Amino acid sequence: MGTANSALIERDLRVLWHPCTQMKDHEWLPLVPIRRGEGVWLYDLDGNRYLDAISSWWVNLFGHAHPYINQRIRDQLEQLEHVILAGFSHEPVVELSERLVELTPEPLTRCFYTDNGSSAVEVALKMSYHYWRNHGQPQKQRFITLSGSYHGETLGTLGVGDVALYKETYKPLLMEALTVPSPDCHAREPGVSWEAHSREMFRHMEAALEAHAHETAAVIVEPLGQCATGMRMYHPVYLQLLREACDRHGVHLIADEIAVGFGRTGTLFACEQADICADFLCLSKGLTAGYLPLAVVLTTDNVFDAFYDDYASLRAFMHSHSYTGNPLACTAALATLDLFRDSDVIGRNRILAAHMAEAVAPLAEHPNIGEIRQTGMILAMEMQQTDGRPFPFEERRGIRVYQHALTREALLRPLGNVVYFMPPYVITEKQIDHLATVAAEGIERATRR
Ligand code: PMP
């Protein structure tokens, strides 16, 4: 007691209400106040350090306080911190849009900005519905989603999500999406390949589209990885089948790459692995390498044209957020894209991803590890009871891993029973080895008794 950490914790707990937290936990689970970051490391006020293995909620790509991104933001700060984006424009937002259009598949030609992932998903949902309305099909009001999906915390996005922990309480307030069983390969039978399982599971989607396409605006998915529900993963073939079926049934496809975009799955965008293009692509998180809040929805000329008309037709998309296209955030995004352009990030990640797999491989033998799964730079380990059943959620085994990791200079933040790594791309092989050791120790402790 009496340390700089404890003094700030005390002040914090008097005035803050933390996100995604039962505040009573902090009676026994200390907050970790951070003074500064550098590379993969976070330093607290007492000088302890923590390896940010989860990229601070999956946003950080190139480490904390990256000199180049810092400098770009500083330079921009001297020019323009913010300006309204309705009626006005600025260089960073124009250049960023040009580069995003260039980096994404050809049909995606238009960028609409928001300031967080949830609001980007809301934009995609609204635009899709509004597109059909502008085309004389106002009955297309529904959305199809996958079980276990997560698209944000606002009422609109909870409506198309399916993680009970976040959704259940608010159900009476939410629109009702059609929820189709996910191609999640954790659920496959022994001996069945990811591809065979994901392909097989598509029949549920086909049936839903068959029955509901006439009243459905869009299908929304997290391509290749359903992160928030516990890093569940599936094969790209599902996206190919989905793209073909959406076209055949006249339904939009919304790709929410907010968590999986910008190299997380092994390609710049996850959809590349299926060689498909969505009608709406939602990006955020890694877009600014974890620096500033920014999100974007990319869409097609076809969608844009459905809104382009004389003002009095009232077909315009009248949606706005105050900080839309903030110049500092756009500059952070431009610096991020420079880093992808100027070095072979994806190639280096391939080596790091292989190393992550090797480093945790011995854990596959652990009696309480049901599965180790990986897609690119996302690696997850599923803790379970020795008889294969999940640990009851009340036992909060993941928190024990979290607590242990903090004593060993690592920030691991399991999702329920799922311990995962989603590190910044500047992590070294030695640091990965350390994480694997800490995870193994933590899992051993957490699964005892
Ligand atoms: N979609 C996905 C797939 C996400 O993982 C998240 C955030 N975890 C969101 C949407 C929401 O983004 P935000 O937290 O910025 O609102």
Short mmCIF file of C-alpha atoms and ligand atoms in Angstrom, two decimals:
data_model
loop_
_atom_site.label_atom_id
_atom_site.label_comp_id
_atom_site.label_asym_id
_atom_site.label_seq_id
_atom_site.Cartn_x
_atom_site.Cartn_y
_atom_site.Cartn_z
CA MET A 1 0.00 0.00 0.00
CA GLY A 2 0.97 3.60 -0.35
CA THR A 3 2.41 2.99 -3.82
CA ALA A 4 1.71 5.16 -6.85
CA ASN A 5 -0.42 2.33 -8.23
CA SER A 6 -2.60 2.12 -5.15
CA ALA A 7 -3.09 5.87 -4.92
CA LEU A 8 -4.41 6.04 -8.49
CA ILE A 9 -6.54 2.93 -8.02
CA GLU A 10 -8.19 4.55 -5.02
CA ARG A 11 -8.97 7.73 -6.95
CA ASP A 12 -10.17 5.69 -9.93
CA LEU A 13 -12.60 3.59 -7.94
CA ARG A 14 -14.19 6.69 -6.47
CA VAL A 15 -15.18 8.15 -9.84
CA LEU A 16 -15.02 5.61 -12.65
CA TRP A 17 -17.35 2.95 -13.94
CA HIS A 18 -15.25 0.60 -16.09
CA PRO A 19 -16.41 -1.07 -19.30
CA CYS A 20 -17.47 -4.70 -19.33
CA THR A 21 -16.81 -5.00 -15.59
CA GLN A 22 -18.66 -6.05 -12.47
CA MET A 23 -17.24 -3.20 -10.40
CA LYS A 24 -17.55 -5.24 -7.19
CA ASP A 25 -14.77 -7.50 -8.54
CA HIS A 26 -12.36 -4.69 -7.81
CA GLU A 27 -12.81 -5.32 -4.11
CA TRP A 28 -10.43 -8.27 -4.64
CA LEU A 29 -9.11 -7.92 -8.19
CA PRO A 30 -6.81 -4.91 -8.39
CA LEU A 31 -7.04 -2.53 -11.31
CA VAL A 32 -3.81 -2.08 -13.20
CA PRO A 33 -3.07 1.61 -13.76
CA ILE A 34 -0.76 2.17 -16.72
CA ARG A 35 1.58 5.15 -17.03
CA ARG A 36 3.20 4.46 -20.38
CA GLY A 37 3.59 1.96 -23.16
CA GLU A 38 6.46 1.02 -25.42
CA GLY A 39 6.34 -1.72 -28.04
CA VAL A 40 4.58 -4.77 -26.63
CA TRP A 41 5.07 -3.50 -23.07
CA LEU A 42 2.75 -1.62 -20.74
CA TYR A 43 4.29 -0.07 -17.62
CA ASP A 44 2.31 0.60 -14.47
CA LEU A 45 2.88 3.46 -12.04
CA ASP A 46 5.09 1.34 -9.80
CA GLY A 47 7.31 0.35 -12.73
CA ASN A 48 6.01 -3.20 -13.27
CA ARG A 49 5.58 -4.20 -16.89
CA TYR A 50 3.09 -6.35 -18.77
CA LEU A 51 3.36 -7.86 -22.24
CA ASP A 52 0.18 -6.83 -24.06
CA ALA A 53 -0.73 -10.25 -25.48
CA ILE A 54 -4.25 -9.15 -26.39
CA SER A 55 -3.26 -5.92 -28.15
CA SER A 56 -5.41 -3.90 -25.70
CA TRP A 57 -8.76 -5.31 -26.89
CA TRP A 58 -7.38 -6.31 -30.29
CA VAL A 59 -6.63 -2.81 -31.50
CA ASN A 60 -2.86 -2.46 -31.27
CA LEU A 61 -0.90 -3.67 -34.30
CA PHE A 62 2.61 -2.24 -34.10
CA GLY A 63 3.18 -1.80 -30.39
CA HIS A 64 2.56 1.11 -28.06
CA ALA A 65 4.08 4.54 -28.70
CA HIS A 66 5.33 3.64 -32.17
CA PRO A 67 7.77 6.42 -33.17
CA TYR A 68 6.50 6.78 -36.74
CA ILE A 69 2.80 6.84 -35.88
CA ASN A 70 3.51 9.22 -33.01
CA GLN A 71 5.33 11.61 -35.31
CA ARG A 72 2.62 11.55 -37.97
CA ILE A 73 -0.03 12.40 -35.39
CA ARG A 74 2.13 15.18 -33.93
CA ASP A 75 2.59 16.70 -37.38
CA GLN A 76 -1.12 16.53 -38.10
CA LEU A 77 -1.89 18.08 -34.73
CA GLU A 78 -0.03 21.20 -35.79
CA GLN A 79 -2.24 21.48 -38.88
CA LEU A 80 -5.78 20.51 -38.01
CA GLU A 81 -7.21 18.55 -35.08
CA HIS A 82 -10.77 18.27 -36.33
CA VAL A 83 -13.30 19.69 -38.71
CA ILE A 84 -16.91 18.87 -39.49
CA LEU A 85 -17.05 16.34 -42.36
CA ALA A 86 -20.46 17.42 -43.70
CA GLY A 87 -19.89 20.10 -46.31
CA PHE A 88 -16.16 20.17 -45.48
CA SER A 89 -13.28 17.82 -46.17
CA HIS A 90 -9.56 17.43 -45.47
CA GLU A 91 -6.50 15.73 -46.89
CA PRO A 92 -6.13 12.84 -44.41
CA VAL A 93 -9.70 11.61 -44.95
CA VAL A 94 -9.43 11.83 -48.73
CA GLU A 95 -6.07 10.07 -48.88
CA LEU A 96 -7.22 7.38 -46.44
CA SER A 97 -10.34 6.73 -48.50
CA GLU A 98 -8.31 6.48 -51.71
CA ARG A 99 -5.96 4.01 -50.12
CA LEU A 100 -8.70 1.87 -48.55
CA VAL A 101 -10.51 1.70 -51.89
CA GLU A 102 -7.21 0.67 -53.49
CA LEU A 103 -6.50 -2.03 -50.87
CA THR A 104 -9.94 -3.64 -50.90
CA PRO A 105 -11.60 -5.54 -53.78
CA GLU A 106 -12.66 -3.52 -56.81
CA PRO A 107 -16.42 -3.28 -56.15
CA LEU A 108 -15.77 -1.38 -52.89
CA THR A 109 -15.50 2.24 -53.96
CA ARG A 110 -17.03 4.37 -51.20
CA CYS A 111 -16.00 5.04 -47.60
CA PHE A 112 -18.41 6.16 -44.87
CA TYR A 113 -16.76 6.97 -41.54
CA THR A 114 -17.84 6.57 -37.93
CA ASP A 115 -15.88 6.60 -34.70
CA ASN A 116 -16.22 3.08 -33.30
CA GLY A 117 -16.93 -0.43 -34.51
CA SER A 118 -20.50 -0.67 -33.24
CA SER A 119 -21.54 2.49 -35.03
CA ALA A 120 -19.94 1.22 -38.25
CA VAL A 121 -22.06 -1.91 -38.02
CA GLU A 122 -25.12 0.24 -37.36
CA VAL A 123 -24.32 2.20 -40.53
CA ALA A 124 -24.04 -0.98 -42.60
CA LEU A 125 -27.38 -2.28 -41.24
CA LYS A 126 -29.14 1.02 -41.86
CA MET A 127 -27.65 1.46 -45.33
CA SER A 128 -28.65 -2.04 -46.36
CA TYR A 129 -32.25 -1.62 -45.24
CA HIS A 130 -32.36 1.87 -46.74
CA TYR A 131 -30.95 0.61 -50.05
CA TRP A 132 -33.82 -1.83 -50.43
CA ARG A 133 -36.32 0.83 -49.38
CA ASN A 134 -34.95 3.21 -51.99
CA HIS A 135 -35.36 0.39 -54.50
CA GLY A 136 -39.05 -0.03 -53.66
CA GLN A 137 -38.59 -3.05 -51.39
CA PRO A 138 -39.30 -1.69 -47.90
CA GLN A 139 -40.34 -5.16 -46.74
CA LYS A 140 -36.69 -6.23 -46.67
CA GLN A 141 -36.19 -5.33 -43.02
CA ARG A 142 -34.64 -8.39 -41.43
CA PHE A 143 -31.08 -9.45 -40.88
CA ILE A 144 -29.61 -12.94 -40.73
CA THR A 145 -26.77 -13.58 -38.32
CA LEU A 146 -24.77 -16.56 -37.04
CA SER A 147 -25.04 -18.09 -33.60
CA GLY A 148 -22.25 -16.86 -31.36
CA SER A 149 -21.77 -13.71 -33.40
CA TYR A 150 -20.76 -10.37 -31.95
CA HIS A 151 -21.10 -7.02 -33.69
CA GLY A 152 -21.03 -4.47 -30.88
CA GLU A 153 -22.87 -3.22 -27.82
CA THR A 154 -25.41 -0.71 -29.08
CA LEU A 155 -29.05 -1.78 -29.24
CA GLY A 156 -28.86 -2.20 -33.02
CA THR A 157 -25.73 -4.30 -32.96
CA LEU A 158 -26.84 -6.39 -29.97
CA GLY A 159 -29.90 -7.20 -32.08
CA VAL A 160 -27.70 -8.91 -34.68
CA GLY A 161 -25.34 -10.38 -32.08
CA ASP A 162 -25.70 -13.66 -30.22
CA VAL A 163 -23.51 -13.64 -27.11
CA ALA A 164 -25.89 -14.16 -24.20
CA LEU A 165 -23.66 -12.42 -21.65
CA TYR A 166 -24.07 -9.13 -23.48
CA LYS A 167 -27.45 -9.63 -25.11
CA GLU A 168 -29.82 -11.49 -22.80
CA THR A 169 -30.68 -8.63 -20.42
CA TYR A 170 -31.58 -6.23 -23.22
CA LYS A 171 -33.57 -8.66 -25.38
CA PRO A 172 -36.89 -6.89 -24.85
CA LEU A 173 -35.36 -3.76 -26.41
CA LEU A 174 -33.82 -5.38 -29.47
CA MET A 175 -34.83 -6.05 -33.04
CA GLU A 176 -35.15 -9.73 -33.76
CA ALA A 177 -32.59 -11.13 -36.14
CA LEU A 178 -32.78 -14.57 -37.68
CA THR A 179 -30.01 -16.58 -36.05
CA VAL A 180 -28.55 -19.47 -38.01
CA PRO A 181 -26.18 -22.10 -36.53
CA SER A 182 -22.57 -21.00 -36.95
CA PRO A 183 -19.98 -22.91 -39.02
CA ASP A 184 -17.78 -22.73 -35.87
CA CYS A 185 -15.37 -25.66 -36.22
CA HIS A 186 -15.03 -26.19 -32.48
CA ALA A 187 -18.40 -27.93 -32.76
CA ARG A 188 -17.35 -30.38 -35.49
CA GLU A 189 -17.38 -34.14 -34.96
CA PRO A 190 -14.01 -35.84 -34.41
CA GLY A 191 -12.25 -36.59 -37.69
CA VAL A 192 -14.24 -34.04 -39.69
CA SER A 193 -12.15 -31.36 -41.41
CA TRP A 194 -12.77 -27.64 -40.93
CA GLU A 195 -13.73 -27.40 -44.57
CA ALA A 196 -16.18 -30.30 -44.47
CA HIS A 197 -17.79 -28.98 -41.27
CA SER A 198 -18.15 -25.39 -42.49
CA ARG A 199 -19.52 -26.59 -45.81
CA GLU A 200 -21.99 -28.87 -44.06
CA MET A 201 -23.20 -26.10 -41.75
CA PHE A 202 -24.03 -23.93 -44.72
CA ARG A 203 -27.26 -25.83 -45.29
CA HIS A 204 -28.78 -23.90 -42.35
CA MET A 205 -27.94 -20.60 -44.03
CA GLU A 206 -29.26 -21.83 -47.36
CA ALA A 207 -32.54 -22.83 -45.69
CA ALA A 208 -32.85 -19.47 -43.92
CA LEU A 209 -32.25 -17.57 -47.16
CA GLU A 210 -34.67 -19.80 -49.02
CA ALA A 211 -37.41 -19.06 -46.50
CA HIS A 212 -36.68 -15.43 -45.67
CA ALA A 213 -34.81 -13.72 -48.53
CA HIS A 214 -37.93 -11.78 -49.50
CA GLU A 215 -37.98 -10.02 -46.11
CA THR A 216 -34.21 -9.96 -45.51
CA ALA A 217 -31.95 -6.99 -46.17
CA ALA A 218 -28.59 -8.56 -45.35
CA VAL A 219 -26.63 -11.39 -43.83
CA ILE A 220 -23.97 -10.18 -41.40
CA VAL A 221 -20.91 -12.25 -40.49
CA GLU A 222 -17.52 -11.99 -38.84
CA PRO A 223 -15.34 -13.51 -41.58
CA LEU A 224 -13.31 -16.57 -40.48
CA GLY A 225 -13.30 -15.74 -36.78
CA GLN A 226 -16.03 -15.10 -34.22
CA CYS A 227 -13.78 -13.45 -31.69
CA ALA A 228 -15.89 -12.16 -28.80
CA THR A 229 -17.74 -15.43 -28.31
CA GLY A 230 -14.40 -17.15 -27.62
CA MET A 231 -12.21 -17.04 -30.73
CA ARG A 232 -14.35 -19.51 -32.63
CA MET A 233 -13.14 -20.14 -36.19
CA TYR A 234 -14.34 -21.52 -39.50
CA HIS A 235 -13.18 -22.33 -43.02
CA PRO A 236 -13.21 -19.77 -45.88
CA VAL A 237 -15.41 -22.08 -47.97
CA TYR A 238 -18.37 -20.87 -45.90
CA LEU A 239 -17.83 -17.31 -47.14
CA GLN A 240 -17.68 -18.48 -50.74
CA LEU A 241 -20.95 -20.36 -50.38
CA LEU A 242 -22.48 -17.38 -48.58
CA ARG A 243 -21.46 -14.85 -51.23
CA GLU A 244 -22.93 -17.02 -53.98
CA ALA A 245 -26.16 -17.59 -52.04
CA CYS A 246 -26.61 -13.91 -51.13
CA ASP A 247 -26.32 -13.01 -54.83
CA ARG A 248 -28.73 -15.74 -55.83
CA HIS A 249 -31.30 -14.66 -53.22
CA GLY A 250 -30.90 -10.90 -53.64
CA VAL A 251 -29.61 -10.23 -50.12
CA HIS A 252 -26.65 -8.06 -49.10
CA LEU A 253 -23.58 -9.45 -47.39
CA ILE A 254 -22.09 -7.41 -44.53
CA ALA A 255 -18.54 -8.43 -43.56
CA ASP A 256 -17.69 -7.23 -40.07
CA GLU A 257 -13.88 -7.32 -40.16
CA ILE A 258 -13.60 -5.00 -37.17
CA ALA A 259 -11.70 -7.63 -35.15
CA VAL A 260 -10.21 -9.78 -37.92
CA GLY A 261 -9.13 -7.10 -40.42
CA PHE A 262 -5.61 -5.73 -40.87
CA GLY A 263 -3.67 -8.95 -40.87
CA ARG A 264 -5.12 -10.80 -37.90
CA THR A 265 -6.16 -13.86 -39.90
CA GLY A 266 -2.98 -14.07 -41.98
CA THR A 267 -4.14 -11.90 -44.88
CA LEU A 268 -4.76 -8.16 -44.81
CA PHE A 269 -8.50 -8.83 -44.85
CA ALA A 270 -10.09 -12.16 -43.94
CA CYS A 271 -12.38 -12.14 -47.00
CA GLU A 272 -9.30 -12.41 -49.23
CA GLN A 273 -8.93 -16.03 -48.14
CA ALA A 274 -12.31 -16.79 -49.72
CA ASP A 275 -11.67 -14.47 -52.65
CA ILE A 276 -14.99 -12.75 -52.10
CA CYS A 277 -16.18 -9.18 -51.69
CA ALA A 278 -18.94 -8.10 -49.33
CA ASP A 279 -21.46 -5.38 -50.16
CA PHE A 280 -20.46 -3.68 -46.91
CA LEU A 281 -17.06 -4.06 -45.26
CA CYS A 282 -16.82 -2.74 -41.68
CA LEU A 283 -13.35 -1.87 -40.36
CA SER A 284 -12.13 -0.37 -37.08
CA LYS A 285 -9.72 -1.43 -34.27
CA GLY A 286 -6.48 -2.09 -36.23
CA LEU A 287 -7.44 0.63 -38.73
CA THR A 288 -5.52 3.12 -36.56
CA ALA A 289 -3.15 0.48 -35.09
CA GLY A 290 -4.83 1.05 -31.74
CA TYR A 291 -4.21 4.79 -31.57
CA LEU A 292 -7.48 6.61 -32.00
CA PRO A 293 -11.15 5.72 -32.42
CA LEU A 294 -12.07 5.43 -36.08
CA ALA A 295 -14.24 3.11 -38.12
CA VAL A 296 -15.27 2.91 -41.73
CA VAL A 297 -17.87 1.16 -43.86
CA LEU A 298 -16.77 0.51 -47.42
CA THR A 299 -19.49 -0.11 -49.95
CA THR A 300 -20.14 -0.30 -53.69
CA ASP A 301 -21.20 2.10 -56.42
CA ASN A 302 -24.40 0.12 -56.65
CA VAL A 303 -25.29 0.95 -53.04
CA PHE A 304 -24.08 4.54 -53.31
CA ASP A 305 -26.15 5.13 -56.45
CA ALA A 306 -29.35 4.05 -54.70
CA PHE A 307 -29.04 7.12 -52.45
CA TYR A 308 -27.85 9.62 -55.08
CA ASP A 309 -30.78 11.82 -56.09
CA ASP A 310 -32.30 15.28 -55.81
CA TYR A 311 -32.56 16.39 -52.19
CA ALA A 312 -36.36 16.50 -52.20
CA SER A 313 -36.52 12.79 -53.04
CA LEU A 314 -35.41 12.22 -49.41
CA ARG A 315 -33.26 9.27 -50.41
CA ALA A 316 -30.06 10.51 -48.78
CA PHE A 317 -28.31 8.71 -45.93
CA MET A 318 -28.79 11.23 -43.11
CA HIS A 319 -26.52 9.58 -40.57
CA SER A 320 -23.74 11.37 -38.70
CA HIS A 321 -21.42 11.25 -35.72
CA SER A 322 -19.67 14.36 -34.43
CA TYR A 323 -16.17 12.95 -34.79
CA THR A 324 -16.74 11.33 -38.19
CA GLY A 325 -13.47 11.15 -40.15
CA ASN A 326 -11.43 12.89 -37.47
CA PRO A 327 -8.16 14.10 -39.09
CA LEU A 328 -5.91 12.87 -36.27
CA ALA A 329 -7.49 9.42 -36.41
CA CYS A 330 -7.28 9.36 -40.23
CA THR A 331 -3.60 10.28 -39.96
CA ALA A 332 -2.99 7.41 -37.54
CA ALA A 333 -4.68 5.15 -40.10
CA LEU A 334 -2.51 6.50 -42.91
CA ALA A 335 0.61 5.87 -40.83
CA THR A 336 -0.66 2.35 -40.18
CA LEU A 337 -1.11 1.70 -43.90
CA ASP A 338 2.41 3.06 -44.50
CA LEU A 339 3.79 0.46 -42.11
CA PHE A 340 1.97 -2.31 -44.00
CA ARG A 341 3.25 -0.89 -47.31
CA ASP A 342 6.86 -0.39 -46.26
CA SER A 343 7.61 -3.77 -44.74
CA ASP A 344 6.36 -7.31 -45.24
CA VAL A 345 4.13 -7.37 -42.16
CA ILE A 346 1.99 -10.22 -43.44
CA GLY A 347 5.05 -12.31 -44.32
CA ARG A 348 6.65 -11.77 -40.93
CA ASN A 349 3.35 -12.59 -39.24
CA ARG A 350 3.37 -15.94 -41.00
CA ILE A 351 6.61 -16.78 -39.22
CA LEU A 352 5.30 -15.48 -35.88
CA ALA A 353 2.05 -17.42 -36.28
CA ALA A 354 3.98 -20.64 -36.92
CA HIS A 355 6.06 -19.90 -33.86
CA MET A 356 2.97 -19.35 -31.72
CA ALA A 357 1.66 -22.75 -32.81
CA GLU A 358 4.95 -24.46 -31.92
CA ALA A 359 5.26 -22.67 -28.61
CA VAL A 360 1.88 -23.87 -27.30
CA ALA A 361 1.93 -27.30 -28.97
CA PRO A 362 2.87 -29.17 -25.75
CA LEU A 363 -0.34 -27.84 -24.15
CA ALA A 364 -2.40 -29.98 -26.54
CA GLU A 365 -1.57 -32.89 -24.21
CA HIS A 366 -2.93 -31.11 -21.15
CA PRO A 367 -5.95 -32.97 -19.76
CA ASN A 368 -7.85 -29.68 -19.40
CA ILE A 369 -7.18 -28.34 -22.88
CA GLY A 370 -9.92 -29.43 -25.22
CA GLU A 371 -8.66 -27.71 -28.31
CA ILE A 372 -5.94 -25.41 -29.57
CA ARG A 373 -7.08 -23.55 -32.67
CA GLN A 374 -5.49 -20.88 -34.76
CA THR A 375 -6.19 -18.61 -37.68
CA GLY A 376 -3.15 -16.51 -38.51
CA MET A 377 -2.21 -14.28 -35.57
CA ILE A 378 -5.15 -15.43 -33.45
CA LEU A 379 -4.44 -18.47 -31.31
CA ALA A 380 -6.91 -19.86 -28.76
CA MET A 381 -6.81 -22.61 -26.16
CA GLU A 382 -10.06 -23.99 -24.82
CA MET A 383 -9.96 -24.98 -21.15
CA GLN A 384 -12.42 -27.69 -20.18
CA GLN A 385 -13.06 -30.31 -17.52
CA THR A 386 -11.27 -33.62 -17.95
CA ASP A 387 -14.55 -35.23 -19.04
CA GLY A 388 -14.85 -32.70 -21.87
CA ARG A 389 -17.59 -30.55 -20.35
CA PRO A 390 -17.00 -26.80 -20.12
CA PHE A 391 -16.12 -25.41 -16.71
CA PRO A 392 -19.17 -23.70 -15.19
CA PHE A 393 -18.95 -19.96 -15.87
CA GLU A 394 -19.30 -19.13 -12.15
CA GLU A 395 -15.93 -20.72 -11.47
CA ARG A 396 -14.27 -18.04 -13.55
CA ARG A 397 -11.24 -20.12 -14.40
CA GLY A 398 -10.10 -17.56 -16.96
CA ILE A 399 -9.61 -14.90 -14.31
CA ARG A 400 -7.15 -17.18 -12.54
CA VAL A 401 -5.08 -17.28 -15.73
CA TYR A 402 -5.32 -13.48 -15.91
CA GLN A 403 -4.19 -13.08 -12.31
CA HIS A 404 -1.28 -15.46 -12.73
CA ALA A 405 -0.15 -13.78 -15.95
CA LEU A 406 0.03 -10.38 -14.25
CA THR A 407 2.55 -11.78 -11.78
CA ARG A 408 4.61 -12.97 -14.75
CA GLU A 409 4.74 -9.74 -16.78
CA ALA A 410 1.92 -10.65 -19.14
CA LEU A 411 -1.53 -9.33 -19.91
CA LEU A 412 -3.69 -12.31 -20.87
CA ARG A 413 -7.43 -11.74 -20.64
CA PRO A 414 -9.26 -15.00 -21.31
CA LEU A 415 -12.78 -14.99 -22.71
CA GLY A 416 -14.51 -17.28 -20.25
CA ASN A 417 -12.63 -20.57 -20.54
CA VAL A 418 -10.72 -19.54 -23.64
CA VAL A 419 -7.14 -18.39 -23.22
CA TYR A 420 -5.89 -16.65 -26.32
CA PHE A 421 -3.04 -14.69 -27.86
CA MET A 422 -3.75 -11.84 -30.26
CA PRO A 423 -0.48 -9.93 -29.87
CA PRO A 424 0.90 -6.82 -31.56
CA TYR A 425 2.85 -7.76 -34.69
CA VAL A 426 6.11 -6.42 -33.22
CA ILE A 427 6.25 -9.29 -30.73
CA THR A 428 9.42 -11.39 -30.88
CA GLU A 429 9.74 -15.17 -30.89
CA LYS A 430 11.30 -15.00 -27.44
CA GLN A 431 8.34 -13.02 -26.14
CA ILE A 432 5.98 -15.57 -27.66
CA ASP A 433 7.89 -18.30 -25.82
CA HIS A 434 7.42 -16.37 -22.59
CA LEU A 435 3.68 -16.03 -23.23
CA ALA A 436 3.41 -19.76 -23.89
CA THR A 437 5.18 -20.52 -20.62
CA VAL A 438 2.96 -18.12 -18.68
CA ALA A 439 -0.18 -19.48 -20.34
CA ALA A 440 0.86 -23.05 -19.50
CA GLU A 441 1.49 -22.12 -15.86
CA GLY A 442 -1.75 -20.17 -15.68
CA ILE A 443 -3.79 -22.98 -17.21
CA GLU A 444 -2.23 -25.47 -14.82
CA ARG A 445 -3.18 -23.31 -11.83
CA ALA A 446 -6.61 -22.40 -13.14
CA THR A 447 -7.67 -25.96 -13.86
CA ARG A 448 -6.53 -27.47 -10.58
CA ARG A 449 -9.37 -28.70 -8.33
N1 PMP B 1 -17.63 -6.13 -34.34
C1 PMP B 1 -16.69 -6.98 -33.92
C2 PMP B 1 -16.45 -8.23 -34.71
C3 PMP B 1 -15.96 -6.71 -32.76
O1 PMP B 1 -15.05 -7.61 -32.32
C4 PMP B 1 -16.21 -5.50 -32.07
C5 PMP B 1 -15.44 -5.12 -30.82
N2 PMP B 1 -14.91 -6.12 -30.07
C6 PMP B 1 -17.20 -4.64 -32.56
C7 PMP B 1 -17.88 -4.99 -33.71
C8 PMP B 1 -17.54 -3.36 -31.85
O2 PMP B 1 -16.53 -2.43 -31.96
P1 PMP B 1 -16.45 -1.25 -30.86
O3 PMP B 1 -16.03 -1.91 -29.58
O4 PMP B 1 -15.41 -0.32 -31.41
O5 PMP B 1 -17.79 -0.63 -30.79
#
